[in-house]
Amino acid sequence: MRSEPALESLRVQIEKIEGPRRRVQSVLPFGLIEVDSRLPGRGLTRGALHEIAGGGNGVIDGAAAALFAAGIAARTKGRVLWCITQPDIFAPAVAQAGLPPDRVIYLEAGDQASVLACMEEGLRHGGLGAVVGEIAQLSMKASRRLMLAAEGTGTIGLALRRWRRQTDATDFGQPTAAATRWRVSVLPSTPLPVPGVGRARWLVELIRARAGESADFELEACDEKGRLAVPAELVYRPSAADDRRRSAAR
């Protein structure tokens, strides 16, 4: 019995040491086996930084990337801090992706350095579901600071890469400390049996996943709860890898 206080003290010390690592192991699943199976822990790591960019340099793919980020943030609990340099985000579209205005704190910073500083403070706060920052460039040093801040609280950090000049887009290929790197491109929308516009579709590329696999997915855009979906006609379609295996077996 006398050893219980010592054991309890030891547990507390171990928790202090391992606490951030335990939080990092928690994940936010997409709810799609096709996507989650390619990610370590079968989901998007909480307490980590993730990069998202549009597949092209245009506004359309950039908007799709922003909505992809909004869908992820929508599936977290609590308020979301969204750091921007220009007030050009379309809040109704963000709401349609599952993130209503009363959950979002929009913070307009003067420049990219200020966005990074605000992201770090938001991640260190510990009371937010996610922190989104719209930035053009992300150095290894800056990404490490954001990653450490996220690990300390378990908050998801989303670096939304936006470029206003062609020369800035080349920075996306440079190494960073982010746990995953995504690229989102717009595809023709889901066809309807009647005239009209169906649910938007995206080509979502998982370019990098630490301890995971690279992959690309054709998905239907986020619904009002931030959830993605596999198009119905693709659910039972064999993958390219399955096709290759069948051909090799013949």
Coordinates of C-alpha atoms in Angstrom, one line a residue:
M1 CA 0.0 0.0 0.0
R2 CA 2.8 2.4 0.8
S3 CA 4.2 2.0 -2.7
E4 CA 1.0 3.4 -4.3
P5 CA 1.9 7.1 -4.1
A6 CA 5.3 6.3 -5.7
L7 CA 3.6 4.3 -8.5
E8 CA 1.1 7.1 -9.0
S9 CA 3.9 9.7 -9.2
L10 CA 5.7 7.5 -11.7
R11 CA 2.5 7.2 -13.9
V12 CA 2.2 11.0 -13.9
Q13 CA 5.7 11.5 -15.0
I14 CA 5.3 8.9 -17.8
E15 CA 2.1 10.6 -18.9
K16 CA 3.9 13.9 -19.1
I17 CA 6.6 12.4 -21.3
E18 CA 4.3 10.4 -23.5
G19 CA 1.3 12.7 -23.5
P20 CA 2.0 14.4 -26.9
R21 CA 2.8 11.1 -28.5
R22 CA -0.5 9.6 -27.3
R23 CA -2.4 12.5 -28.8
V24 CA -0.6 12.1 -32.1
Q25 CA -1.7 8.5 -32.3
S26 CA -5.4 9.6 -32.3
V27 CA -6.9 9.9 -35.7
L28 CA -9.8 11.6 -37.5
P29 CA -11.1 9.0 -40.0
F30 CA -12.6 10.0 -43.3
G31 CA -15.1 7.2 -43.0
L32 CA -14.0 5.8 -46.4
I33 CA -12.1 2.5 -46.3
E34 CA -10.5 3.5 -49.7
V35 CA -8.9 6.5 -48.1
D36 CA -8.4 5.5 -44.5
S37 CA -6.6 2.3 -45.4
R38 CA -3.8 4.3 -47.0
L39 CA -3.2 6.4 -43.8
P40 CA -1.3 5.3 -40.7
G41 CA -3.8 4.6 -37.9
R42 CA -6.6 4.5 -40.6
G43 CA -7.3 8.2 -40.4
L44 CA -5.9 11.7 -40.4
T45 CA -3.6 12.2 -37.5
R46 CA -4.7 14.6 -34.9
G47 CA -2.1 16.7 -33.2
A48 CA -0.3 17.1 -36.5
L49 CA 0.1 19.4 -39.5
H50 CA -1.3 18.5 -42.9
E51 CA -0.8 20.3 -46.2
I52 CA -3.5 20.9 -48.8
A53 CA -3.3 22.5 -52.2
G54 CA -5.2 22.9 -55.4
G55 CA -4.2 20.6 -58.3
G56 CA -3.6 23.6 -60.6
N57 CA -2.8 27.2 -60.2
G58 CA -6.4 28.4 -60.9
V59 CA -9.1 29.6 -58.6
I60 CA -11.4 26.6 -59.2
D61 CA -8.9 24.0 -57.9
G62 CA -7.9 26.4 -55.1
A63 CA -11.5 26.6 -54.0
A64 CA -11.9 22.8 -54.0
A65 CA -8.8 22.6 -51.8
A66 CA -10.3 25.1 -49.4
L67 CA -13.6 23.1 -49.2
F68 CA -11.6 19.9 -48.7
A69 CA -9.9 21.6 -45.7
A70 CA -13.3 22.8 -44.5
G71 CA -14.7 19.3 -44.6
I72 CA -11.9 18.0 -42.4
A73 CA -12.3 20.9 -39.9
A74 CA -16.1 20.3 -39.9
R75 CA -15.6 16.8 -38.6
T76 CA -13.6 18.0 -35.5
K77 CA -15.2 19.2 -32.3
G78 CA -15.1 22.8 -31.2
R79 CA -14.4 26.1 -32.9
V80 CA -12.1 26.4 -35.9
L81 CA -9.6 29.2 -36.4
W82 CA -9.2 30.2 -40.1
C83 CA -6.2 32.5 -40.7
I84 CA -6.2 34.5 -44.0
T85 CA -4.3 37.4 -45.6
Q86 CA -7.2 38.6 -47.8
P87 CA -10.9 38.4 -47.0
D88 CA -11.8 36.5 -50.2
I89 CA -13.2 33.3 -48.7
F90 CA -16.8 32.5 -49.6
A91 CA -18.3 31.6 -46.2
P92 CA -21.6 30.1 -47.6
A93 CA -19.6 27.5 -49.6
V94 CA -17.6 26.7 -46.4
A95 CA -20.9 26.2 -44.6
Q96 CA -22.2 23.8 -47.3
A97 CA -19.0 21.8 -46.7
G98 CA -20.1 21.3 -43.1
L99 CA -18.6 24.3 -41.4
P100 CA -21.3 26.9 -40.4
P101 CA -20.2 30.5 -39.6
D102 CA -20.8 30.1 -35.9
R103 CA -18.0 27.6 -35.6
V104 CA -15.4 29.6 -37.5
I105 CA -13.2 32.4 -36.3
Y106 CA -11.8 34.2 -39.3
L107 CA -8.6 36.0 -38.5
E108 CA -7.2 38.4 -41.2
A109 CA -3.5 38.7 -40.8
G110 CA -1.4 41.3 -42.6
D111 CA 1.1 38.9 -44.3
Q112 CA 2.2 35.3 -44.4
A113 CA 4.5 35.6 -41.4
S114 CA 1.6 36.8 -39.3
V115 CA -0.6 33.9 -40.5
L116 CA 2.1 31.4 -39.4
A117 CA 2.4 33.1 -36.0
C118 CA -1.4 33.1 -35.5
M119 CA -1.6 29.4 -36.6
E120 CA 1.1 28.5 -34.0
E121 CA -0.8 30.4 -31.3
G122 CA -4.0 28.8 -32.2
L123 CA -2.5 25.3 -32.2
R124 CA -0.9 25.9 -28.8
H125 CA -4.3 27.1 -27.4
G126 CA -5.6 23.6 -27.1
G127 CA -9.3 24.6 -27.1
L128 CA -9.8 24.5 -30.9
G129 CA -10.9 21.6 -33.1
A130 CA -8.7 22.7 -36.0
V131 CA -6.5 25.6 -37.2
V132 CA -6.5 26.5 -40.9
G133 CA -3.9 28.8 -42.4
E134 CA -3.8 30.1 -46.0
I135 CA -0.1 30.4 -46.9
A136 CA 1.9 30.5 -50.1
Q137 CA 5.3 29.2 -48.8
L138 CA 6.1 26.8 -45.9
S139 CA 9.6 26.3 -44.9
M140 CA 10.9 23.2 -43.0
K141 CA 11.5 25.4 -39.9
A142 CA 8.0 26.9 -39.9
S143 CA 6.4 23.6 -40.5
R144 CA 8.3 22.0 -37.6
R145 CA 7.1 24.8 -35.3
L146 CA 3.5 24.2 -36.3
M147 CA 3.9 20.4 -36.0
L148 CA 5.3 20.8 -32.4
A149 CA 2.5 23.2 -31.5
A150 CA -0.1 20.7 -32.8
E151 CA 1.5 17.7 -31.0
G152 CA 1.3 19.6 -27.7
T153 CA -2.5 19.9 -27.8
G154 CA -3.8 17.3 -30.2
T155 CA -5.3 20.0 -32.5
I156 CA -5.3 19.4 -36.2
G157 CA -3.3 22.0 -38.2
L158 CA -4.2 22.5 -41.9
A159 CA -1.8 24.5 -44.1
L160 CA -3.9 25.5 -47.1
R161 CA -1.4 26.4 -49.8
R162 CA -2.6 29.3 -52.0
W163 CA -0.5 30.9 -54.7
R164 CA -1.2 34.2 -56.4
R165 CA 1.9 33.9 -58.6
Q166 CA 3.1 31.0 -60.8
T167 CA 6.6 31.1 -59.2
D168 CA 5.2 30.5 -55.7
A169 CA 3.6 27.1 -56.8
T170 CA 7.0 25.4 -57.1
D171 CA 7.4 25.7 -53.3
F172 CA 4.8 23.0 -52.8
G173 CA 7.3 20.3 -53.8
Q174 CA 9.8 21.3 -51.1
P175 CA 10.2 19.0 -48.0
T176 CA 8.2 20.0 -44.9
A177 CA 7.4 18.4 -41.5
A178 CA 3.7 17.9 -42.4
A179 CA 2.3 14.4 -41.7
T180 CA 0.4 14.4 -45.0
R181 CA 0.3 16.3 -48.2
W182 CA -2.8 16.5 -50.4
R183 CA -3.7 17.9 -53.8
V184 CA -7.3 18.5 -54.9
S185 CA -8.5 19.0 -58.5
V186 CA -12.0 19.5 -59.8
L187 CA -13.6 16.8 -62.0
P188 CA -16.9 16.9 -63.9
S189 CA -19.8 16.7 -61.4
T190 CA -21.9 13.6 -60.7
P191 CA -24.4 13.1 -63.6
L192 CA -28.1 13.4 -62.9
P193 CA -31.0 11.6 -64.6
V194 CA -32.6 15.1 -65.1
P195 CA -31.2 18.4 -66.3
G196 CA -29.1 20.1 -63.5
V197 CA -25.8 20.1 -61.7
G198 CA -25.0 17.1 -59.6
R199 CA -22.7 16.8 -56.6
A200 CA -19.2 18.1 -57.3
R201 CA -16.4 15.6 -57.8
W202 CA -12.7 15.9 -57.0
L203 CA -9.6 14.1 -57.8
V204 CA -8.0 13.9 -54.3
E205 CA -4.3 13.0 -54.4
L206 CA -2.5 11.8 -51.3
I207 CA 1.0 12.8 -52.4
R208 CA 2.8 12.1 -49.1
A209 CA 1.8 10.3 -45.9
R210 CA 4.3 9.7 -43.2
A211 CA 4.4 5.9 -42.6
G212 CA 1.6 5.5 -45.1
E213 CA 1.0 5.1 -48.8
S214 CA 0.6 7.6 -51.7
A215 CA -2.6 7.2 -53.6
D216 CA -5.3 9.1 -55.6
F217 CA -9.0 8.9 -55.3
E218 CA -12.0 10.1 -57.3
L219 CA -14.5 11.3 -54.7
E220 CA -17.7 13.3 -54.4
A221 CA -17.2 16.6 -52.6
C222 CA -18.0 17.2 -48.9
D223 CA -21.6 17.2 -47.9
E224 CA -23.3 19.3 -45.2
K225 CA -21.5 17.3 -42.5
G226 CA -18.0 17.4 -44.1
R227 CA -18.2 13.9 -45.4
L228 CA -16.7 12.7 -48.7
A229 CA -18.2 9.9 -50.7
V230 CA -17.1 7.4 -53.4
P231 CA -19.2 7.8 -56.6
A232 CA -21.8 5.0 -56.8
E233 CA -20.5 3.7 -60.1
L234 CA -17.0 3.4 -58.7
V235 CA -17.9 1.5 -55.5
Y236 CA -17.9 -1.9 -57.2
R237 CA -15.4 -1.1 -60.0
P238 CA -12.2 -3.1 -59.6
S239 CA -9.1 -1.1 -59.0
A240 CA -6.3 -0.8 -61.5
A241 CA -4.1 -3.0 -59.3
D242 CA -6.8 -5.7 -59.3
D243 CA -7.0 -5.5 -63.1
R244 CA -3.2 -5.9 -63.4
R245 CA -3.3 -8.9 -61.1
R246 CA -6.0 -10.6 -63.1
S247 CA -4.1 -9.9 -66.3
A248 CA -0.9 -11.4 -64.9
A249 CA -2.7 -14.5 -63.8
R250 CA -4.0 -15.3 -67.2

